[in-house]
mmCIF file of N, CA and C in Angstrom:
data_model
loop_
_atom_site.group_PDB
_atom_site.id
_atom_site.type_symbol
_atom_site.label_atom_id
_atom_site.label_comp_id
_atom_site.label_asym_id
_atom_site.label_seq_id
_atom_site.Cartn_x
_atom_site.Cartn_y
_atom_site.Cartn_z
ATOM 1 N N UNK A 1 44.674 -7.934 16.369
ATOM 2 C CA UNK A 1 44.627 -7.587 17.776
ATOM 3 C C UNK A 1 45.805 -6.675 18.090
ATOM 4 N N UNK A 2 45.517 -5.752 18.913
ATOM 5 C CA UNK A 2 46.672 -4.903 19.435
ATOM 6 C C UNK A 2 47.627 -5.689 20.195
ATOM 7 N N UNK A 3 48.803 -4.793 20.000
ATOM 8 C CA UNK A 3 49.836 -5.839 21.150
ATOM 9 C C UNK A 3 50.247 -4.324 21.969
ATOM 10 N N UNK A 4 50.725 -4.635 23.135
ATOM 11 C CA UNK A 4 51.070 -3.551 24.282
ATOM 12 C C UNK A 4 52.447 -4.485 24.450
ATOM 13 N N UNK A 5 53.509 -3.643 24.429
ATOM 14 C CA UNK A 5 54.431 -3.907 25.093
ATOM 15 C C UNK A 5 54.649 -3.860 26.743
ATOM 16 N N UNK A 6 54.505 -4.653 27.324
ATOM 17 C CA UNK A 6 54.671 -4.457 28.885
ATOM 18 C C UNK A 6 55.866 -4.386 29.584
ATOM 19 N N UNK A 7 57.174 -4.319 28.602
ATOM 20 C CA UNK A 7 58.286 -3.917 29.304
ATOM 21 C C UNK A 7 58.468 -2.458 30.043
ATOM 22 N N UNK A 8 57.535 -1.639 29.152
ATOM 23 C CA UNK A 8 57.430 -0.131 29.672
ATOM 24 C C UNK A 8 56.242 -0.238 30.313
ATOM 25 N N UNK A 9 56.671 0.024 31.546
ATOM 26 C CA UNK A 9 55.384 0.639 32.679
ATOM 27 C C UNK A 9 54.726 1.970 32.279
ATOM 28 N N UNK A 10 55.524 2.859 31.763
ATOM 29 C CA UNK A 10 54.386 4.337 31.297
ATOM 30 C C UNK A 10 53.620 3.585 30.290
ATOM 31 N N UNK A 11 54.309 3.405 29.349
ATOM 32 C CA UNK A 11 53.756 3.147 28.057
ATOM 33 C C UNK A 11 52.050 2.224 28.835
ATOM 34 N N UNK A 12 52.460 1.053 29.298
ATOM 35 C CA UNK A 12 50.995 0.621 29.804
ATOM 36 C C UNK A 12 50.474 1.551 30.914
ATOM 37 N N UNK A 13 50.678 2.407 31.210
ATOM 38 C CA UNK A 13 49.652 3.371 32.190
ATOM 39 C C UNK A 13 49.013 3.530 31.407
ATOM 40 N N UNK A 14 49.584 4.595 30.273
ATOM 41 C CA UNK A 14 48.957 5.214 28.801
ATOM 42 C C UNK A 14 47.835 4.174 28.315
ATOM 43 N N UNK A 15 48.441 3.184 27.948
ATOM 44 C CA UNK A 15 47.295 2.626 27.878
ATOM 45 C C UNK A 15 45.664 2.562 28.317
ATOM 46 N N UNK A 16 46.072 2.085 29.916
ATOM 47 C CA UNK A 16 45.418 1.702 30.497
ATOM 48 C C UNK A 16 44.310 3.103 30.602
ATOM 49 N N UNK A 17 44.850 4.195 30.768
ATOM 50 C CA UNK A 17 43.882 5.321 31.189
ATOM 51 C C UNK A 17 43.669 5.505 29.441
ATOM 52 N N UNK A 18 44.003 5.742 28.533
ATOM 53 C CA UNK A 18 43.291 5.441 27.174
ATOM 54 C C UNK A 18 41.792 4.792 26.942
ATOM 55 N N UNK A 19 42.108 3.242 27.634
ATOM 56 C CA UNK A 19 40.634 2.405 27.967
ATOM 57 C C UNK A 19 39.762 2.790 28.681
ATOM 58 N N UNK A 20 40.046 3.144 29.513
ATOM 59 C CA UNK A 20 39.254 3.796 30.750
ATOM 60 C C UNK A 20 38.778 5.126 30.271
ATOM 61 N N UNK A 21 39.006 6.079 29.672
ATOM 62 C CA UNK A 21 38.340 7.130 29.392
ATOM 63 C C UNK A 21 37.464 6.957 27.842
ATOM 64 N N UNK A 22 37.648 5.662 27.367
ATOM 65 C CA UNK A 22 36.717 5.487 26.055
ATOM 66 C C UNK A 22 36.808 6.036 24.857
ATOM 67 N N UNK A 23 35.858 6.059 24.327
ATOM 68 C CA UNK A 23 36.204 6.852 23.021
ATOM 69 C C UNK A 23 35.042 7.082 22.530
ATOM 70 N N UNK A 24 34.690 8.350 21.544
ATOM 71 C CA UNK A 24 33.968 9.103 20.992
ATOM 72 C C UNK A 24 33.617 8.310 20.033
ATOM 73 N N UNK A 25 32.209 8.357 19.533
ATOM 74 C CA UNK A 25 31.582 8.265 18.456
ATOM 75 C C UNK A 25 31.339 9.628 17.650
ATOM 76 N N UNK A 26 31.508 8.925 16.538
ATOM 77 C CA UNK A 26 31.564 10.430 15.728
ATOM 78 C C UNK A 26 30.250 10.915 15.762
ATOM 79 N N UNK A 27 29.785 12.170 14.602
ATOM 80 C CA UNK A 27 28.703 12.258 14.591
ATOM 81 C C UNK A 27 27.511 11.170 14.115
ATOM 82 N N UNK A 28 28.025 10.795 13.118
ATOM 83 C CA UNK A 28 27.281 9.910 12.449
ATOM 84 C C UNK A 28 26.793 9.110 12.974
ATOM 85 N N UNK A 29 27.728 8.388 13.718
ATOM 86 C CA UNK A 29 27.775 6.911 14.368
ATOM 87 C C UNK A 29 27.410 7.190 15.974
ATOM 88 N N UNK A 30 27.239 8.632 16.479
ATOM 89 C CA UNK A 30 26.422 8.461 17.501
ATOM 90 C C UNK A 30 25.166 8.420 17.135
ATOM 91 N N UNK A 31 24.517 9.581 16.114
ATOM 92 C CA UNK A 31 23.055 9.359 15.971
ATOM 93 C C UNK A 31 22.475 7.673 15.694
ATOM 94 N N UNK A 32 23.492 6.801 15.226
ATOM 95 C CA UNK A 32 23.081 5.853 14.827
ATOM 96 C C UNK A 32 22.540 5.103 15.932
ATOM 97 N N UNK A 33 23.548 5.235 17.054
ATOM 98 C CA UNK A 33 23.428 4.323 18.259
ATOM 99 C C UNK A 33 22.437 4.824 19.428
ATOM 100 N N UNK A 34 22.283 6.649 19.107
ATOM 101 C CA UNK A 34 21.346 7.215 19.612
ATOM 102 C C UNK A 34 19.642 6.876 18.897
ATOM 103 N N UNK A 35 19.631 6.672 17.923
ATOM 104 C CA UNK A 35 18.496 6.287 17.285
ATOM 105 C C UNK A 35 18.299 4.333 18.149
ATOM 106 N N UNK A 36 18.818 3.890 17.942
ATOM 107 C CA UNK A 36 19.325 2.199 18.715
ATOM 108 C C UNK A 36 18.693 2.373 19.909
ATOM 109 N N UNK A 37 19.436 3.072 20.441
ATOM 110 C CA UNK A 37 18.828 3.693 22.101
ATOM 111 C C UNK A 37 17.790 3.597 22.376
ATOM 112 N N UNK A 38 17.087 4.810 21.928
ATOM 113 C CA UNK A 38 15.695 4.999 21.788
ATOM 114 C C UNK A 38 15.109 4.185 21.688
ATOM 115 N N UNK A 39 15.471 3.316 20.581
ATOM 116 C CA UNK A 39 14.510 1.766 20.321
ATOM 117 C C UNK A 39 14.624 0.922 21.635
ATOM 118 N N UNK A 40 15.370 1.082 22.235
ATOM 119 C CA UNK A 40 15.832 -0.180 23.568
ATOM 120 C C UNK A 40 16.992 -0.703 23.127
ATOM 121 N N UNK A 41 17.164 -0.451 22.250
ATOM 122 C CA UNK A 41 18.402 -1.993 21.143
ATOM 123 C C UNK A 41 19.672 -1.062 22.020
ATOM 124 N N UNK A 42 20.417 -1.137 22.810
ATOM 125 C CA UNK A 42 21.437 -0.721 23.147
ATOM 126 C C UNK A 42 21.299 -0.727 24.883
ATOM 127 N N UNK A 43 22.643 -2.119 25.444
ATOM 128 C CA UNK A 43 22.912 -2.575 26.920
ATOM 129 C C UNK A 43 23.743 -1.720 27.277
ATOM 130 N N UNK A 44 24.182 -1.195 28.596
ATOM 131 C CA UNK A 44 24.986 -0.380 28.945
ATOM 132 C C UNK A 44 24.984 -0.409 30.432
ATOM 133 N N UNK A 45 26.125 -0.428 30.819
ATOM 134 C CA UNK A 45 27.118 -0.303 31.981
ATOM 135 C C UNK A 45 28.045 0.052 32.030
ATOM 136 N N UNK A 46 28.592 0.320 33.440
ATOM 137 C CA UNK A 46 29.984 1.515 33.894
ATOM 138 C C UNK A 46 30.787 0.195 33.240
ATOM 139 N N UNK A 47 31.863 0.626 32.591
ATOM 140 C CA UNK A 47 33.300 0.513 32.609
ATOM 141 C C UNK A 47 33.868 -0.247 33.551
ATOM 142 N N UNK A 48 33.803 0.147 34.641
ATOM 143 C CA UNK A 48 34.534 -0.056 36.306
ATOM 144 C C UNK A 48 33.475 -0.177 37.050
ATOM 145 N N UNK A 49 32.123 -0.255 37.347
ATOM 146 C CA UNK A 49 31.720 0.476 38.947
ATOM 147 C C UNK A 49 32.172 0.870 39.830
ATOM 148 N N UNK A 50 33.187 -0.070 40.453
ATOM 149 C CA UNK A 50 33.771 0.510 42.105
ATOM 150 C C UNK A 50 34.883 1.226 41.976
ATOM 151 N N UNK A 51 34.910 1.924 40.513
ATOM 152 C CA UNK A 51 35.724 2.601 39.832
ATOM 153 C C UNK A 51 34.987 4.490 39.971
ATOM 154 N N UNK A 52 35.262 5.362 40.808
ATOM 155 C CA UNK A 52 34.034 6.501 40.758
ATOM 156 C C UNK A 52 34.848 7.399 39.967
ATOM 157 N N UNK A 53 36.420 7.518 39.704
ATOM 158 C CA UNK A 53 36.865 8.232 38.631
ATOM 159 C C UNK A 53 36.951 7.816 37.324
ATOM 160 N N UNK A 54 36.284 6.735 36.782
ATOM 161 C CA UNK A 54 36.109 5.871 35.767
ATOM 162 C C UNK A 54 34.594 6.573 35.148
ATOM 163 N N UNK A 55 34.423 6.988 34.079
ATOM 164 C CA UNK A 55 32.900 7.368 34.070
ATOM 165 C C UNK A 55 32.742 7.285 32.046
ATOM 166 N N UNK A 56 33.960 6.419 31.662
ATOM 167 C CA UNK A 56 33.464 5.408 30.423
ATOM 168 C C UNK A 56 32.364 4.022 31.145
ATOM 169 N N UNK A 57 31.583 3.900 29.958
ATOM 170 C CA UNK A 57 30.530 2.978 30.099
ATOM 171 C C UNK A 57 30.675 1.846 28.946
ATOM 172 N N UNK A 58 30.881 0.480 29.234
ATOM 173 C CA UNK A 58 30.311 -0.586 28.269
ATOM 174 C C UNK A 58 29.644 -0.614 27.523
ATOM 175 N N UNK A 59 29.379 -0.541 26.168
ATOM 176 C CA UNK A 59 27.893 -0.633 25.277
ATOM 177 C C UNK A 59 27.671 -1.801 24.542
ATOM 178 N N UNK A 60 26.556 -2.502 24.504
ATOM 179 C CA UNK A 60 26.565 -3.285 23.939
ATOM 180 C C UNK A 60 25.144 -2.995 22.806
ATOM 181 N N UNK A 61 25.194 -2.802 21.532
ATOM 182 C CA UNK A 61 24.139 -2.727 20.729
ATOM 183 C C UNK A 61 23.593 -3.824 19.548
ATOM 184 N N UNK A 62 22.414 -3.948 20.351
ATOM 185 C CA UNK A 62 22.096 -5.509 19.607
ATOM 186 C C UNK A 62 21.564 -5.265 18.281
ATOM 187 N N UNK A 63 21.669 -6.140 17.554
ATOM 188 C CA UNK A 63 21.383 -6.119 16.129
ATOM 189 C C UNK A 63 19.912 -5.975 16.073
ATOM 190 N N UNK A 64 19.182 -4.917 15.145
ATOM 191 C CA UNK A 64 17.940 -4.135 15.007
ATOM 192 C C UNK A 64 16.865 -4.995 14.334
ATOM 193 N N UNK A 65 15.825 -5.049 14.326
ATOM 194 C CA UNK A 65 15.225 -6.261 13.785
ATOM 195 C C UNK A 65 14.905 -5.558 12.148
ATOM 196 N N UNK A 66 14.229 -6.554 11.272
ATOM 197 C CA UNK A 66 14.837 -6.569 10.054
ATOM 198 C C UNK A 66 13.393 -4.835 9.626
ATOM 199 N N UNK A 67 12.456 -4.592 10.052
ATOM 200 C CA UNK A 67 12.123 -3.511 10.303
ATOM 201 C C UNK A 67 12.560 -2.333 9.996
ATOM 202 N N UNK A 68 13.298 -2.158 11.276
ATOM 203 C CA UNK A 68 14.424 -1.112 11.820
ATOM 204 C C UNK A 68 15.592 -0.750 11.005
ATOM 205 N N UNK A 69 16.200 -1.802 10.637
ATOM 206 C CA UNK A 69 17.481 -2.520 10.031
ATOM 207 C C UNK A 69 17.216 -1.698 8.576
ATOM 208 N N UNK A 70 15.617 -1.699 8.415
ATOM 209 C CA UNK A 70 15.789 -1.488 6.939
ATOM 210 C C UNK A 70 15.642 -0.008 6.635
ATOM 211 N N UNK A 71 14.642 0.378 7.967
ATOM 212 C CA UNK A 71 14.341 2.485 7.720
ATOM 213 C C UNK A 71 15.742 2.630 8.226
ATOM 214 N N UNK A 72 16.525 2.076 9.783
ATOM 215 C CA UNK A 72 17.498 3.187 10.068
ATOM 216 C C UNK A 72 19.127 2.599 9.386
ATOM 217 N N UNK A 73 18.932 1.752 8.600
ATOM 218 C CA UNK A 73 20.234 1.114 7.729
ATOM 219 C C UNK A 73 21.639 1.856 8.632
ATOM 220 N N UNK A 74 21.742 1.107 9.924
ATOM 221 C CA UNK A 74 22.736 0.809 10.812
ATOM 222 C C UNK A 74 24.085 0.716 10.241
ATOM 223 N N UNK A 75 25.269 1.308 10.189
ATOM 224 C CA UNK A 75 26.461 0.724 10.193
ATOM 225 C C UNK A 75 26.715 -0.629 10.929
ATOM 226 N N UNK A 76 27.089 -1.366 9.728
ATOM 227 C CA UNK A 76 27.700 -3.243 10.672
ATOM 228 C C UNK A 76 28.299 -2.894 11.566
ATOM 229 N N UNK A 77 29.647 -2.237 11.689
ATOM 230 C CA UNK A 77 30.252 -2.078 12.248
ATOM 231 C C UNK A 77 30.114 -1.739 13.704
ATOM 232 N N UNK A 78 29.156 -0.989 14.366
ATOM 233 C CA UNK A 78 28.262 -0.601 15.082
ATOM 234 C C UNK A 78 27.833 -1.615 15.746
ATOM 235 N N UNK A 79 26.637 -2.335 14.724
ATOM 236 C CA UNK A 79 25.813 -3.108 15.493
ATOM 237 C C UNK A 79 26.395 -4.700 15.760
ATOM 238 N N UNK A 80 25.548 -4.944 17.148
ATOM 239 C CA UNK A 80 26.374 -6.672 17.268
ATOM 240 C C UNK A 80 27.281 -6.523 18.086
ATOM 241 N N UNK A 81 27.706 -5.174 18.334
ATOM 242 C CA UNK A 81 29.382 -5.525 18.817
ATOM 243 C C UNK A 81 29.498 -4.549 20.488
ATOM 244 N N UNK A 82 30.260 -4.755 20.719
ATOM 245 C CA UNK A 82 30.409 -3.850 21.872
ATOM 246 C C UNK A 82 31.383 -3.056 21.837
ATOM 247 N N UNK A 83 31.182 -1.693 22.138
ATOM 248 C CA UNK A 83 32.039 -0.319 22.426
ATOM 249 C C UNK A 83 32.055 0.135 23.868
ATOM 250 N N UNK A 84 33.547 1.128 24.153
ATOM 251 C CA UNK A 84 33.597 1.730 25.028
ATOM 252 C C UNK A 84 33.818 3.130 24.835
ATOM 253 N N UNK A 85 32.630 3.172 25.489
ATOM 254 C CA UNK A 85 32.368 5.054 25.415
ATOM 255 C C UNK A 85 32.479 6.020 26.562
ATOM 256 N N UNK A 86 33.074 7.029 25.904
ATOM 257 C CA UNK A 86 33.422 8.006 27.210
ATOM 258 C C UNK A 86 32.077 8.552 27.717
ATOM 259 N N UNK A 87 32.475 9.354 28.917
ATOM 260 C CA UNK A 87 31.303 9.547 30.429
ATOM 261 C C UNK A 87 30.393 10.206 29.525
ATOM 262 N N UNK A 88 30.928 11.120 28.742
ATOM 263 C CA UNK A 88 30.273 11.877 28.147
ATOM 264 C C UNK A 88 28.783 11.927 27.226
ATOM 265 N N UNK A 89 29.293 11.058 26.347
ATOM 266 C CA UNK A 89 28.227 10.504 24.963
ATOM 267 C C UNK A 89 27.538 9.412 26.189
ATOM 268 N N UNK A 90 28.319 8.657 26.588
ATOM 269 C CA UNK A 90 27.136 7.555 27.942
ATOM 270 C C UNK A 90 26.133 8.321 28.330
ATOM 271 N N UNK A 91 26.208 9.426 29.008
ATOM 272 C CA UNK A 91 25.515 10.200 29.926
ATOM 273 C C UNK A 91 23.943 10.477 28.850
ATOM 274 N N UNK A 92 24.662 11.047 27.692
ATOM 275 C CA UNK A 92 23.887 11.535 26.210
ATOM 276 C C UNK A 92 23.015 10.053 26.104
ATOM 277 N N UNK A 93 23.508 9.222 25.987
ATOM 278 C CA UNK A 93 22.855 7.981 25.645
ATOM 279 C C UNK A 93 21.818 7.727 26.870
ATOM 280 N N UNK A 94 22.541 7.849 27.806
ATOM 281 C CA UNK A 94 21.308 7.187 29.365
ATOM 282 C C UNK A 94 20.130 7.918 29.001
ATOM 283 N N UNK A 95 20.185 8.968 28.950
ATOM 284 C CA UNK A 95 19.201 10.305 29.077
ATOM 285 C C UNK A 95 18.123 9.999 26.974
ATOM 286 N N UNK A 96 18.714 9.560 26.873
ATOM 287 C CA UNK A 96 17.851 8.981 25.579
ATOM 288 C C UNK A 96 17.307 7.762 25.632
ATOM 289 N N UNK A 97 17.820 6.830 25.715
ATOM 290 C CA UNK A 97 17.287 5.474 26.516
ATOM 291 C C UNK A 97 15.878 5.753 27.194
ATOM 292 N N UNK A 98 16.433 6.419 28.172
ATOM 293 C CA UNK A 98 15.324 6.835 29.385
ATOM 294 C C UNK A 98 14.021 7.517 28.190
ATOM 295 N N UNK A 99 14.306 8.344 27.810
ATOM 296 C CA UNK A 99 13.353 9.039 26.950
ATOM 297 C C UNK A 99 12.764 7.935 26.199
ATOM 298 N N UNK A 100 13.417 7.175 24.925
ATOM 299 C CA UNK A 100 12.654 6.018 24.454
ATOM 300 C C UNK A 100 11.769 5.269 25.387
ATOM 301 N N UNK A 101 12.191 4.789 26.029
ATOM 302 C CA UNK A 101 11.597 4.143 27.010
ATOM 303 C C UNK A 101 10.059 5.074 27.538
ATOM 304 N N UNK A 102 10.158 6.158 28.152
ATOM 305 C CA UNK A 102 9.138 7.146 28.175
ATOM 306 C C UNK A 102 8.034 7.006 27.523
ATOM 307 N N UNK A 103 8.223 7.450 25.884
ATOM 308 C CA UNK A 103 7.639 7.602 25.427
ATOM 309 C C UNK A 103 7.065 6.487 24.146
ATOM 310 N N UNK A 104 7.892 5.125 24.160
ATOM 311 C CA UNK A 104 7.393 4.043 24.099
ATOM 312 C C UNK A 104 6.507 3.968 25.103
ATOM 313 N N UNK A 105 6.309 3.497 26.213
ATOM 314 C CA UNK A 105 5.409 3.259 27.024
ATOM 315 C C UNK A 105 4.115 4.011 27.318
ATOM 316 N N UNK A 106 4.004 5.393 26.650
ATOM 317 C CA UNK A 106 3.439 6.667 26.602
ATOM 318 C C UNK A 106 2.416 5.539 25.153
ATOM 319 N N UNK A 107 3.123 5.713 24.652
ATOM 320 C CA UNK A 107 2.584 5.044 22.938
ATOM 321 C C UNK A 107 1.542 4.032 22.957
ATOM 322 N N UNK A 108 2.256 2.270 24.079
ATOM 323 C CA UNK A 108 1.504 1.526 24.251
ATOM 324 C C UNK A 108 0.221 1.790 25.366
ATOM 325 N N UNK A 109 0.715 2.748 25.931
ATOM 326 C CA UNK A 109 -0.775 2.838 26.905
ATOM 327 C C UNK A 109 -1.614 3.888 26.062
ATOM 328 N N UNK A 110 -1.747 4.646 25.295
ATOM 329 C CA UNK A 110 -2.238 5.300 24.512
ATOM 330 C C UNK A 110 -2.668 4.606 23.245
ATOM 331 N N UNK A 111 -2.562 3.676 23.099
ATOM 332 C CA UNK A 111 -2.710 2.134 21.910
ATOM 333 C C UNK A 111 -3.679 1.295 22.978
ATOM 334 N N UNK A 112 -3.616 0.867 23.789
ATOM 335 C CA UNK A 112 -4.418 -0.010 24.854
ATOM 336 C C UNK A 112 -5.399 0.649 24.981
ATOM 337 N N UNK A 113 -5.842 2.113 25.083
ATOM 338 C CA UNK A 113 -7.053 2.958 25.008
ATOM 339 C C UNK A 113 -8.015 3.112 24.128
ATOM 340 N N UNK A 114 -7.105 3.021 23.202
ATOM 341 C CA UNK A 114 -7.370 3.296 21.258
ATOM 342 C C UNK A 114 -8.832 2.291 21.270
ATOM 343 N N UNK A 115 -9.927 3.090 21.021
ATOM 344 C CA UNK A 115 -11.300 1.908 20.543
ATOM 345 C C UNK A 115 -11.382 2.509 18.955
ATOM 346 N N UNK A 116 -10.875 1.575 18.386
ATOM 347 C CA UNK A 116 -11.022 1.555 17.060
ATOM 348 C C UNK A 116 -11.865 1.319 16.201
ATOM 349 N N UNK A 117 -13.098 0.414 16.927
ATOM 350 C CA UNK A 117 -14.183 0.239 16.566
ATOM 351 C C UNK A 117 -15.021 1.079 16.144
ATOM 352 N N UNK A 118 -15.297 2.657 17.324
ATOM 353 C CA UNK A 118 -15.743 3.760 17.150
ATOM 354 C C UNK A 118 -15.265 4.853 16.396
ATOM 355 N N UNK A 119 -14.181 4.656 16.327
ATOM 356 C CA UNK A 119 -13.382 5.614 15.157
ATOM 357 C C UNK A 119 -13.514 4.966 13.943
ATOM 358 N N UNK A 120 -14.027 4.209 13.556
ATOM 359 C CA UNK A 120 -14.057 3.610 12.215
ATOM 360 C C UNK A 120 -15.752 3.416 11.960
ATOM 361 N N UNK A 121 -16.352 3.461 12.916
ATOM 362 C CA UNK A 121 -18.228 2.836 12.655
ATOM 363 C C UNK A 121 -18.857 3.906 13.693
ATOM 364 N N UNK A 122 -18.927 5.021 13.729
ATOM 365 C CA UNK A 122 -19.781 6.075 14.667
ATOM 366 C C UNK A 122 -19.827 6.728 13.691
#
């Protein structure tokens, strides 16, 4: 665990705005969590809410089912755990989410239509 010295007041500002602005996923390890996304497998919320110069977000990415786990072979490290990510890659992530979501739902109502009967015996 980190230790912060709190005798210095800068030193914990530094800190503090450190947390608050998050941190980058690399390349790798965003596509990973961007692929997660897409699936649904990834919770997310502001950082702060009643915070409006705060625009890191909470992530929480749940472990992929054994499926998933096995085509998109996840970094551990990654999954299970929770990160804080800057406004930035969040924003990248919402806007993918949203899309999974889209076009999952695009999929199952296009599957609910599907007469398979006739495509296989006509």
């Amino acid at each position: 665990m980190k230790k912060i010295d709190i005798t210095n007041v800068s030193d914990l500002r530094n800190q503090l705005n450190r947390y608050r602005r998050g941190k980058k996923f690399d390349i790798h390890q965003f596509n990973q969590v961007a692929r997660l996304a897409w699936l649904g497998k990834v919770l997310m919320q502001p950082l702060e809410p009643e915070d409006e110069t705060c625009k890191a977000f909470l992530i929480y990415v749940e472990q992929p089912d054994e499926l998933v786990s096995h085509c998109l072979s996840p970094d551990q490290d990654l999954v299970g755990q929770m990160h804080i990510v800057d406004g930035q890659q969040a924003q990248a992530l919402i806007q993918i989410l949203k899309l999974g979501v889209e076009e999952r739902a695009k999929l199952y109502d296009d599957l609910s239509r599907s007469d398979f009967y006739f495509r296989y015996f006509s």
